[in-house]
mmCIF file of C-alpha atoms and ligand atoms in Angstrom:
data_model
loop_
_atom_site.group_PDB
_atom_site.id
_atom_site.type_symbol
_atom_site.label_atom_id
_atom_site.label_comp_id
_atom_site.label_asym_id
_atom_site.label_seq_id
_atom_site.Cartn_x
_atom_site.Cartn_y
_atom_site.Cartn_z
ATOM 1 C CA MET A 1 -27.657 -6.113 -5.325
ATOM 2 C CA PRO A 2 -23.981 -6.960 -5.337
ATOM 3 C CA LYS A 3 -21.554 -4.426 -3.205
ATOM 4 C CA ARG A 4 -19.157 -1.833 -4.672
ATOM 5 C CA ILE A 5 -15.956 -1.150 -4.192
ATOM 6 C CA LEU A 6 -14.336 2.235 -4.983
ATOM 7 C CA ALA A 7 -10.584 1.733 -4.916
ATOM 8 C CA TYR A 8 -7.789 4.666 -5.820
ATOM 9 C CA ARG A 9 -4.237 4.832 -6.165
ATOM 10 C CA ARG A 10 -1.667 2.138 -5.110
ATOM 11 C CA LEU A 11 -3.494 -1.326 -5.938
ATOM 12 C CA ASP A 12 -1.864 -3.576 -8.830
ATOM 13 C CA GLU A 13 -3.512 -5.825 -11.242
ATOM 14 C CA GLN A 14 -3.340 -8.516 -9.163
ATOM 15 C CA GLN A 15 -4.980 -7.059 -6.066
ATOM 16 C CA LEU A 16 -7.519 -5.464 -7.759
ATOM 17 C CA ASP A 17 -8.540 -8.830 -10.010
ATOM 18 C CA GLN A 18 -8.688 -10.259 -6.233
ATOM 19 C CA LEU A 19 -11.419 -7.625 -5.460
ATOM 20 C CA ARG A 20 -12.927 -8.094 -8.654
ATOM 21 C CA GLU A 21 -13.426 -11.903 -8.305
ATOM 22 C CA ARG A 22 -16.163 -10.946 -5.480
ATOM 23 C CA TYR A 23 -17.289 -7.334 -6.025
ATOM 24 C CA GLN A 24 -17.633 -4.772 -8.763
ATOM 25 C CA VAL A 25 -14.700 -2.424 -8.646
ATOM 26 C CA ASP A 26 -14.370 1.234 -9.814
ATOM 27 C CA TYR A 27 -10.632 2.183 -9.973
ATOM 28 C CA PHE A 28 -9.086 5.332 -10.000
ATOM 29 C CA GLY A 29 -5.431 4.739 -10.120
ATOM 30 C CA LYS A 30 -4.379 8.259 -10.778
ATOM 31 C CA LEU A 31 -7.060 10.380 -8.717
ATOM 32 C CA SER A 32 -5.890 13.807 -8.828
ATOM 33 C CA SER A 33 -8.595 15.254 -6.557
ATOM 34 C CA ALA A 34 -11.945 14.028 -4.704
ATOM 35 C CA ASP A 35 -13.849 16.431 -6.949
ATOM 36 C CA ASP A 36 -13.442 14.339 -9.984
ATOM 37 C CA PRO A 37 -17.328 13.695 -11.103
ATOM 38 C CA ALA A 38 -16.739 10.199 -12.015
ATOM 39 C CA PHE A 39 -15.169 9.350 -8.554
ATOM 40 C CA ARG A 40 -17.926 11.334 -6.774
ATOM 41 C CA GLU A 41 -20.597 9.087 -8.716
ATOM 42 C CA ALA A 42 -18.828 6.026 -7.668
ATOM 43 C CA LEU A 43 -18.557 7.229 -4.438
ATOM 44 C CA GLY A 44 -22.623 7.286 -4.331
ATOM 45 C CA GLU A 45 -22.326 3.791 -4.740
ATOM 46 C CA ALA A 46 -19.812 2.295 -2.968
ATOM 47 C CA HIS A 47 -19.933 -0.003 0.336
ATOM 48 C CA GLY A 48 -15.857 -0.450 0.489
ATOM 49 C CA LEU A 49 -13.668 2.085 0.003
ATOM 50 C CA ILE A 50 -9.853 1.703 -0.244
ATOM 51 C CA GLY A 51 -6.882 3.877 -1.178
ATOM 52 C CA ALA A 52 -4.629 5.966 0.447
ATOM 53 C CA GLY A 53 -3.436 10.008 0.381
ATOM 54 C CA LEU A 54 -7.013 11.303 -0.048
ATOM 55 C CA LYS A 55 -8.357 13.575 2.970
ATOM 56 C CA ILE A 56 -11.807 11.743 3.815
ATOM 57 C CA THR A 57 -14.101 14.485 4.996
ATOM 58 C CA PRO A 58 -17.599 14.549 6.634
ATOM 59 C CA GLU A 59 -18.661 16.368 3.050
ATOM 60 C CA LEU A 60 -17.417 13.023 1.420
ATOM 61 C CA LEU A 61 -18.946 10.772 3.348
ATOM 62 C CA ASP A 62 -22.286 12.463 3.296
ATOM 63 C CA ALA A 63 -21.825 11.856 -0.539
ATOM 64 C CA ALA A 64 -21.301 7.920 0.063
ATOM 65 C CA PRO A 65 -24.769 6.829 1.712
ATOM 66 C CA GLN A 66 -24.079 3.081 1.278
ATOM 67 C CA LEU A 67 -20.636 3.029 2.921
ATOM 68 C CA GLU A 68 -19.870 0.666 5.386
ATOM 69 C CA THR A 69 -15.768 0.355 5.563
ATOM 70 C CA ILE A 70 -12.839 2.069 4.632
ATOM 71 C CA SER A 71 -9.399 0.205 4.111
ATOM 72 C CA SER A 72 -6.584 2.641 4.150
ATOM 73 C CA ILE A 73 -3.470 1.765 2.703
ATOM 74 C CA SER A 74 -1.400 3.532 5.491
ATOM 75 C CA VAL A 75 -0.683 2.805 9.074
ATOM 76 C CA GLY A 76 -1.294 7.016 9.944
ATOM 77 C CA VAL A 77 -5.072 7.745 9.824
ATOM 78 C CA ASP A 78 -5.073 11.543 10.378
ATOM 79 C CA SER A 79 -6.731 11.759 6.882
ATOM 80 C CA TYR A 80 -9.622 10.363 8.404
ATOM 81 C CA PRO A 81 -12.333 11.727 10.477
ATOM 82 C CA VAL A 82 -12.112 8.590 12.897
ATOM 83 C CA ALA A 83 -14.994 9.843 15.582
ATOM 84 C CA GLU A 84 -17.134 10.666 13.019
ATOM 85 C CA LEU A 85 -16.378 7.313 10.899
ATOM 86 C CA SER A 86 -17.699 5.623 14.419
ATOM 87 C CA ARG A 87 -20.476 7.708 14.839
ATOM 88 C CA ARG A 88 -21.831 6.617 11.429
ATOM 89 C CA GLY A 89 -20.806 2.880 12.087
ATOM 90 C CA ILE A 90 -17.973 2.829 9.308
ATOM 91 C CA LEU A 91 -15.214 0.566 10.248
ATOM 92 C CA LEU A 92 -11.730 1.928 9.247
ATOM 93 C CA SER A 93 -8.751 -0.610 9.043
ATOM 94 C CA HIS A 94 -5.215 0.142 8.531
ATOM 95 C CA THR A 95 -1.527 -1.280 7.947
ATOM 96 C CA PRO A 96 0.300 -1.256 10.684
ATOM 97 C CA ASP A 97 3.398 -3.723 10.575
ATOM 98 C CA VAL A 98 4.005 -4.400 7.394
ATOM 99 C CA LEU A 99 5.761 -1.221 6.806
ATOM 100 C CA THR A 100 7.472 -0.905 10.521
ATOM 101 C CA GLU A 101 11.182 -2.107 9.684
ATOM 102 C CA THR A 102 10.981 -0.309 6.232
ATOM 103 C CA THR A 103 9.969 2.900 7.858
ATOM 104 C CA ALA A 104 12.819 2.850 10.552
ATOM 105 C CA ASP A 105 15.320 2.256 7.505
ATOM 106 C CA THR A 106 14.006 5.507 6.483
ATOM 107 C CA GLY A 107 14.436 7.040 9.519
ATOM 108 C CA PHE A 108 18.178 5.938 10.208
ATOM 109 C CA ALA A 109 18.702 6.908 6.495
ATOM 110 C CA LEU A 110 17.725 10.311 7.737
ATOM 111 C CA ILE A 111 20.068 10.542 10.658
ATOM 112 C CA MET A 112 23.024 8.913 9.013
ATOM 113 C CA ALA A 113 22.401 11.569 6.180
ATOM 114 C CA SER A 114 22.309 14.384 8.222
ATOM 115 C CA ALA A 115 24.856 13.693 10.594
ATOM 116 C CA ARG A 116 27.167 13.014 7.711
ATOM 117 C CA ARG A 117 26.147 15.897 5.432
ATOM 118 C CA VAL A 118 25.783 12.835 2.707
ATOM 119 C CA VAL A 119 23.483 14.540 0.252
ATOM 120 C CA GLU A 120 25.127 17.857 0.455
ATOM 121 C CA LEU A 121 28.711 16.390 -0.192
ATOM 122 C CA ALA A 122 27.390 13.800 -3.104
ATOM 123 C CA GLU A 123 26.062 16.963 -4.636
ATOM 124 C CA TYR A 124 29.299 18.898 -4.370
ATOM 125 C CA VAL A 125 31.043 16.053 -5.999
ATOM 126 C CA LYS A 126 28.411 15.887 -8.705
ATOM 127 C CA ARG A 127 29.152 19.742 -9.304
ATOM 128 C CA GLY A 128 32.777 18.912 -9.971
ATOM 129 C CA GLU A 129 33.698 20.740 -6.961
ATOM 130 C CA TRP A 130 35.873 17.952 -5.108
ATOM 131 C CA GLN A 131 39.272 19.192 -6.434
ATOM 132 C CA GLU A 132 41.346 18.605 -3.468
ATOM 133 C CA SER A 133 40.801 16.872 0.525
ATOM 134 C CA ILE A 134 37.782 18.513 2.167
ATOM 135 C CA GLY A 135 38.848 20.307 5.146
ATOM 136 C CA ALA A 136 37.114 20.285 8.616
ATOM 137 C CA GLU A 137 34.252 22.800 7.141
ATOM 138 C CA GLN A 138 32.746 19.672 5.465
ATOM 139 C CA PHE A 139 33.097 17.348 8.345
ATOM 140 C CA GLY A 140 30.176 15.582 9.516
ATOM 141 C CA THR A 141 29.010 14.350 13.197
ATOM 142 C CA ASP A 142 29.465 11.029 14.355
ATOM 143 C CA VAL A 143 26.328 8.652 14.992
ATOM 144 C CA HIS A 144 27.838 5.760 17.160
ATOM 145 C CA GLY A 145 27.710 6.301 20.374
ATOM 146 C CA LYS A 146 25.223 9.392 20.982
ATOM 147 C CA THR A 147 22.284 9.787 22.249
ATOM 148 C CA LEU A 148 19.124 9.064 20.211
ATOM 149 C CA GLY A 149 15.901 10.612 21.728
ATOM 150 C CA MET A 150 12.775 9.053 20.456
ATOM 151 C CA ILE A 151 9.364 11.160 20.706
ATOM 152 C CA GLY A 152 6.885 8.421 20.455
ATOM 153 C CA PHE A 153 8.142 4.647 21.155
ATOM 154 C CA GLY A 154 5.602 2.356 19.116
ATOM 155 C CA ARG A 155 6.178 0.043 16.458
ATOM 156 C CA ILE A 156 8.400 2.257 14.211
ATOM 157 C CA GLY A 157 10.026 4.296 17.322
ATOM 158 C CA GLN A 158 11.180 0.955 18.673
ATOM 159 C CA ALA A 159 12.773 -0.319 15.425
ATOM 160 C CA ILE A 160 14.639 3.068 15.116
ATOM 161 C CA ALA A 161 15.827 2.669 18.741
ATOM 162 C CA ARG A 162 16.795 -1.144 17.944
ATOM 163 C CA ARG A 163 18.868 0.009 15.481
ATOM 164 C CA GLY A 164 20.356 2.757 17.060
ATOM 165 C CA ALA A 165 21.354 0.897 20.157
ATOM 166 C CA LEU A 166 22.420 -2.632 18.464
ATOM 167 C CA GLY A 167 23.664 -1.340 15.535
ATOM 168 C CA PHE A 168 25.115 1.853 16.730
ATOM 169 C CA GLY A 169 25.952 1.527 20.201
ATOM 170 C CA MET A 170 23.478 4.759 20.777
ATOM 171 C CA ARG A 171 22.094 5.416 24.127
ATOM 172 C CA VAL A 172 18.243 5.659 23.924
ATOM 173 C CA LEU A 173 15.941 8.098 25.379
ATOM 174 C CA TYR A 174 12.101 7.831 24.802
ATOM 175 C CA ALA A 175 9.223 10.085 25.573
ATOM 176 C CA LYS A 176 5.817 10.845 24.962
ATOM 177 C CA ALA A 177 4.893 7.001 25.080
ATOM 178 C CA SER A 178 3.946 4.833 28.358
ATOM 179 C CA PRO A 179 6.652 3.286 29.450
ATOM 180 C CA LYS A 180 8.005 0.031 28.207
ATOM 181 C CA PRO A 181 10.264 -1.749 30.635
ATOM 182 C CA GLU A 182 10.789 -4.783 28.208
ATOM 183 C CA LEU A 183 12.793 -2.505 25.823
ATOM 184 C CA GLU A 184 14.626 -0.878 28.877
ATOM 185 C CA GLN A 185 15.965 -3.975 29.274
ATOM 186 C CA ALA A 186 16.777 -4.839 25.901
ATOM 187 C CA LEU A 187 18.154 -1.974 24.917
ATOM 188 C CA GLY A 188 19.156 -0.176 27.282
ATOM 189 C CA ALA A 189 16.585 2.700 26.499
ATOM 190 C CA ARG A 190 15.533 4.886 29.320
ATOM 191 C CA HIS A 191 11.863 6.741 29.638
ATOM 192 C CA CYS A 192 11.952 10.610 30.783
ATOM 193 C CA GLU A 193 9.851 13.741 30.597
ATOM 194 C CA LEU A 194 10.195 15.458 27.031
ATOM 195 C CA ASP A 195 12.091 18.276 28.448
ATOM 196 C CA GLU A 196 15.152 16.380 29.472
ATOM 197 C CA LEU A 197 15.112 14.324 26.291
ATOM 198 C CA LEU A 198 15.443 17.464 24.425
ATOM 199 C CA ARG A 199 18.136 18.923 26.387
ATOM 200 C CA GLU A 200 20.072 15.574 26.213
ATOM 201 C CA SER A 201 19.918 14.100 23.057
ATOM 202 C CA ASP A 202 22.330 14.507 19.854
ATOM 203 C CA PHE A 203 19.109 13.467 17.539
ATOM 204 C CA VAL A 204 15.865 13.997 18.332
ATOM 205 C CA CYS A 205 13.544 11.873 16.075
ATOM 206 C CA ALA A 206 9.777 12.353 16.114
ATOM 207 C CA ILE A 207 7.066 9.387 15.117
ATOM 208 C CA VAL A 208 3.814 9.758 16.704
ATOM 209 C CA PRO A 209 0.635 10.006 15.112
ATOM 210 C CA LEU A 210 -0.710 13.223 14.058
ATOM 211 C CA ASN A 211 -3.809 13.837 16.084
ATOM 212 C CA ALA A 212 -5.184 16.777 18.195
ATOM 213 C CA GLU A 213 -2.714 16.579 21.055
ATOM 214 C CA THR A 214 0.320 16.000 18.846
ATOM 215 C CA ARG A 215 -0.321 18.755 16.433
ATOM 216 C CA HIS A 216 2.777 21.165 16.614
ATOM 217 C CA LEU A 217 3.954 19.149 19.688
ATOM 218 C CA ILE A 218 7.365 20.727 18.705
ATOM 219 C CA GLY A 219 7.626 24.232 18.173
ATOM 220 C CA ALA A 220 9.914 27.056 19.222
ATOM 221 C CA PRO A 221 10.108 26.288 23.030
ATOM 222 C CA GLU A 222 11.044 22.825 22.155
ATOM 223 C CA PHE A 223 13.574 23.530 19.472
ATOM 224 C CA ALA A 224 15.243 26.254 22.190
ATOM 225 C CA ARG A 225 15.723 23.703 24.458
ATOM 226 C CA MET A 226 17.808 21.134 22.045
ATOM 227 C CA LYS A 227 21.281 21.069 21.753
ATOM 228 C CA SER A 228 22.837 23.664 19.085
ATOM 229 C CA SER A 229 24.580 20.571 17.842
ATOM 230 C CA ALA A 230 21.312 18.641 17.782
ATOM 231 C CA ILE A 231 19.534 17.072 14.377
ATOM 232 C CA PHE A 232 16.145 16.701 14.492
ATOM 233 C CA ILE A 233 14.408 14.195 12.680
ATOM 234 C CA ASN A 234 10.720 14.117 11.310
ATOM 235 C CA LEU A 235 9.178 10.863 9.929
ATOM 236 C CA ALA A 236 5.846 11.122 11.611
ATOM 237 C CA ARG A 237 3.763 14.220 10.012
ATOM 238 C CA GLY A 238 4.419 17.581 9.194
ATOM 239 C CA GLU A 239 1.912 19.105 11.023
ATOM 240 C CA VAL A 240 3.454 17.012 14.618
ATOM 241 C CA VAL A 241 6.092 20.270 13.951
ATOM 242 C CA ASP A 242 5.658 23.850 13.785
ATOM 243 C CA GLU A 243 7.270 24.071 10.606
ATOM 244 C CA THR A 244 7.876 28.092 10.962
ATOM 245 C CA ALA A 245 9.811 27.798 14.062
ATOM 246 C CA MET A 246 11.774 24.559 12.817
ATOM 247 C CA ILE A 247 13.078 26.825 9.787
ATOM 248 C CA ASP A 248 13.791 29.830 12.342
ATOM 249 C CA ALA A 249 15.996 27.366 14.492
ATOM 250 C CA LEU A 250 17.732 25.842 11.381
ATOM 251 C CA GLU A 251 18.462 29.200 10.271
ATOM 252 C CA CYS A 252 19.294 30.849 13.048
ATOM 253 C CA GLY A 253 21.820 27.833 14.343
ATOM 254 C CA GLU A 254 19.468 27.111 17.243
ATOM 255 C CA ILE A 255 20.060 23.563 16.144
ATOM 256 C CA ARG A 256 22.915 22.039 13.267
ATOM 257 C CA GLY A 257 20.408 20.290 11.072
ATOM 258 C CA ALA A 258 17.498 18.384 10.369
ATOM 259 C CA GLY A 259 16.383 15.202 8.480
ATOM 260 C CA LEU A 260 12.685 15.546 7.204
ATOM 261 C CA ASP A 261 10.241 12.877 5.157
ATOM 262 C CA VAL A 262 7.252 14.712 6.026
ATOM 263 C CA PHE A 263 6.231 18.401 5.911
ATOM 264 C CA ALA A 264 2.937 20.686 6.865
ATOM 265 C CA GLN A 265 2.174 20.826 3.013
ATOM 266 C CA GLU A 266 2.948 18.189 0.702
ATOM 267 C CA PRO A 267 4.359 18.194 -2.239
ATOM 268 C CA LEU A 268 6.514 21.217 -0.738
ATOM 269 C CA PRO A 269 5.577 24.741 -2.018
ATOM 270 C CA ALA A 270 7.723 26.060 -4.048
ATOM 271 C CA ASP A 271 8.381 29.030 -2.141
ATOM 272 C CA SER A 272 9.665 26.982 0.953
ATOM 273 C CA PRO A 273 13.376 27.300 1.688
ATOM 274 C CA LEU A 274 13.818 23.950 3.114
ATOM 275 C CA PRO A 275 15.112 22.294 0.146
ATOM 276 C CA ARG A 276 17.499 24.754 -0.290
ATOM 277 C CA MET A 277 19.004 24.798 3.129
ATOM 278 C CA ALA A 278 22.517 23.047 3.706
ATOM 279 C CA ASN A 279 21.899 21.762 7.007
ATOM 280 C CA VAL A 280 18.255 19.843 5.975
ATOM 281 C CA VAL A 281 17.830 16.696 3.878
ATOM 282 C CA ALA A 282 14.021 16.711 2.906
ATOM 283 C CA LEU A 283 12.793 13.377 1.476
ATOM 284 C CA PRO A 284 9.440 13.214 -0.875
ATOM 285 C CA HIS A 285 7.506 11.329 2.040
ATOM 286 C CA ILE A 286 9.287 7.915 1.505
ATOM 287 C CA GLY A 287 9.118 6.514 4.757
ATOM 288 C CA SER A 288 7.384 3.020 3.412
ATOM 289 C CA ALA A 289 8.275 3.590 0.070
ATOM 290 C CA THR A 290 10.099 0.100 -1.389
ATOM 291 C CA HIS A 291 8.597 -2.053 -3.675
ATOM 292 C CA GLU A 292 7.952 -5.022 -0.933
ATOM 293 C CA THR A 293 6.489 -2.625 1.425
ATOM 294 C CA ARG A 294 3.892 -0.807 -0.266
ATOM 295 C CA THR A 295 3.081 -4.134 -2.191
ATOM 296 C CA ALA A 296 2.532 -5.900 1.175
ATOM 297 C CA MET A 297 0.532 -2.663 2.537
ATOM 298 C CA ALA A 298 -1.624 -2.826 -0.188
ATOM 299 C CA GLN A 299 -2.263 -6.415 0.019
ATOM 300 C CA ARG A 300 -2.951 -6.235 3.981
ATOM 301 C CA ALA A 301 -5.350 -3.179 2.876
ATOM 302 C CA VAL A 302 -7.208 -5.693 0.650
ATOM 303 C CA ASP A 303 -7.219 -8.463 3.096
ATOM 304 C CA ASN A 304 -8.564 -5.792 5.670
ATOM 305 C CA LEU A 305 -11.194 -4.848 2.888
ATOM 306 C CA LEU A 306 -12.772 -8.304 1.975
ATOM 307 C CA LEU A 307 -12.855 -9.318 5.616
ATOM 308 C CA ALA A 308 -14.810 -6.259 6.640
ATOM 309 C CA LEU A 309 -17.595 -6.622 3.714
ATOM 310 C CA ASP A 310 -17.821 -10.300 4.549
ATOM 311 C CA GLY A 311 -19.038 -8.945 8.009
ATOM 312 C CA GLU A 312 -15.726 -10.251 9.691
ATOM 313 C CA ARG A 313 -12.842 -8.647 12.145
ATOM 314 C CA PRO A 314 -10.336 -7.045 9.437
ATOM 315 C CA LEU A 315 -6.457 -8.011 10.242
ATOM 316 C CA SER A 316 -5.962 -4.697 11.515
ATOM 317 C CA PRO A 317 -9.147 -2.566 12.475
ATOM 318 C CA PHE A 318 -8.591 1.270 13.746
ATOM 319 C CA ASN A 319 -12.184 1.890 15.283
ATOM 320 C CA PRO A 320 -13.678 -1.345 16.074
ATOM 321 C CA GLU A 321 -16.294 0.519 18.329
ATOM 322 C CA ALA A 322 -17.709 1.251 14.908
ATOM 323 C CA TRP A 323 -19.124 -2.410 14.599
ATOM 324 C CA PRO A 324 -20.068 -2.787 18.681
ATOM 325 C CA GLU A 325 -22.104 -5.913 18.198
ATOM 326 C CA ARG A 326 -19.494 -7.560 15.499
ATOM 327 C CA LEU A 327 -16.459 -6.174 16.657
ATOM 328 C CA GLY A 328 -17.228 -4.830 20.044
HETATM 329 P P1 NAP B 1 2.633 3.317 16.889
HETATM 330 O O1 NAP B 1 2.759 1.879 17.476
HETATM 331 O O2 NAP B 1 0.952 3.244 17.256
HETATM 332 O O3 NAP B 1 3.195 4.259 17.826
HETATM 333 C C1 NAP B 1 3.036 5.991 18.282
HETATM 334 C C2 NAP B 1 3.597 6.158 19.349
HETATM 335 O O4 NAP B 1 3.279 7.202 19.717
HETATM 336 C C3 NAP B 1 3.624 5.410 20.654
HETATM 337 O O5 NAP B 1 4.893 5.208 21.590
HETATM 338 C C4 NAP B 1 2.227 6.378 21.141
HETATM 339 O O6 NAP B 1 2.369 6.176 22.890
HETATM 340 C C5 NAP B 1 3.073 7.499 20.699
HETATM 341 N N1 NAP B 1 2.148 8.595 21.165
HETATM 342 C C6 NAP B 1 2.342 9.887 21.741
HETATM 343 N N2 NAP B 1 1.158 11.069 22.178
HETATM 344 C C7 NAP B 1 0.523 9.891 21.273
HETATM 345 C C8 NAP B 1 -0.967 10.616 21.130
HETATM 346 N N3 NAP B 1 -1.380 11.557 21.616
HETATM 347 N N4 NAP B 1 -1.816 9.564 20.372
HETATM 348 C C9 NAP B 1 -1.358 8.091 20.222
HETATM 349 N N5 NAP B 1 -0.042 7.852 20.117
HETATM 350 C C10 NAP B 1 0.658 8.808 20.926
HETATM 351 O O7 NAP B 1 2.633 4.001 15.305
HETATM 352 P P2 NAP B 1 3.662 3.682 14.309
HETATM 353 O O8 NAP B 1 3.225 2.652 14.018
HETATM 354 O O9 NAP B 1 5.093 3.685 15.268
HETATM 355 O O10 NAP B 1 3.143 4.868 13.594
HETATM 356 C C11 NAP B 1 3.623 6.183 13.959
HETATM 357 C C12 NAP B 1 3.296 7.189 13.300
HETATM 358 O O11 NAP B 1 4.390 7.472 11.994
HETATM 359 C C13 NAP B 1 2.156 6.880 11.870
HETATM 360 O O12 NAP B 1 0.558 7.528 12.839
HETATM 361 C C14 NAP B 1 2.063 7.858 10.900
HETATM 362 O O13 NAP B 1 1.786 9.129 10.930
HETATM 363 C C15 NAP B 1 3.715 7.956 10.747
HETATM 364 N N6 NAP B 1 4.197 7.085 9.619
HETATM 365 C C16 NAP B 1 4.887 7.975 8.686
HETATM 366 C C17 NAP B 1 5.636 7.483 7.608
HETATM 367 C C18 NAP B 1 5.932 8.077 6.394
HETATM 368 O O14 NAP B 1 6.091 7.548 5.491
HETATM 369 N N7 NAP B 1 6.958 8.953 7.094
HETATM 370 C C19 NAP B 1 5.254 5.842 7.554
HETATM 371 C C20 NAP B 1 4.818 5.000 8.533
HETATM 372 C C21 NAP B 1 3.940 5.899 9.736
HETATM 373 P P3 NAP B 1 1.990 4.342 23.440
HETATM 374 O O15 NAP B 1 3.615 4.250 23.494
HETATM 375 O O16 NAP B 1 1.970 5.217 24.841
HETATM 376 O O17 NAP B 1 0.955 4.359 23.113
#
């Protein structure tokens, strides 16, 4: 019997056709919930799963007895029970690299927008309130020449640091990552303890994966150590931060502001104070959201899936230990 693919969200017709050339494909372009009965039925017959933005639970895996591989259209894999997948022999692949520069652009957009109060002041103009030259109460703070503290210094963290160091003459500190001597040389970056980074940075940028070790990595004690002039940027995942502690720190002036692409609950709940705070720039999780990059991510995921269904090594496997004989 030919293998079947269950696809959900983010694939274009060309990519779907590429899958359909070789496999039977069930596609749920606007899947709203994994409880959709038709989705559940397709899951029961799927050998390969491809998509994004769906929490995959052990209970869902129980409903997918034939599943061999999952191809995530994302670099972050916090929606997947990775150890459980490996235990069941299900190979997970993801899409690093193709989104690195675009996500770093978003990070820098948040740094610039927060420091120069771009969103707040653009709204002021839109409301027709610009009647005379602005005064000091609407001034921002410089980005160039300041200290950029990177919490996480992987692919995206390094790309943000490169923009900061080479484009804006920033001094770069990094913590929660192994030392990278070659980047210390190229960017003048310095590895340090988190404590020192928090005390010295003008911009503190979180870009680590979300896992048991990084959940609530930044909470009340960390905000208390930051400069009162510091701007906090979260481009990682909402749960890397204790959001209640962050809101307290923003409200009481413990830090100057925040630029946020990710939140504990997405979309943001209506009662969240964050979108209404003047010192917060809140974006709807757009890190990789450009036409070019989303297409490249989906294509990488399609390529990963086709290779895996052939029993070959995908371009970017996340848990090769799931297939020890083939990929070990
Ligand atoms: P990466 O290359 O794997 O870099 C991760 C960095 O975090 C590395 O420096 C790593 O340290 C460090 N790290 C610290 N604690 C860690 C831990 N407990 N487990 C694993 N790594 C830890 O990943 P990336 O491509 O830069 O992406 C990072 C994360 O950004 C993704 O996982 C995703 O959640 C998030 N992201 C968000 C968006 C968005 O739309 N906002 C877009 C893309 C990615 P070492 O250097 O020692 O390995």
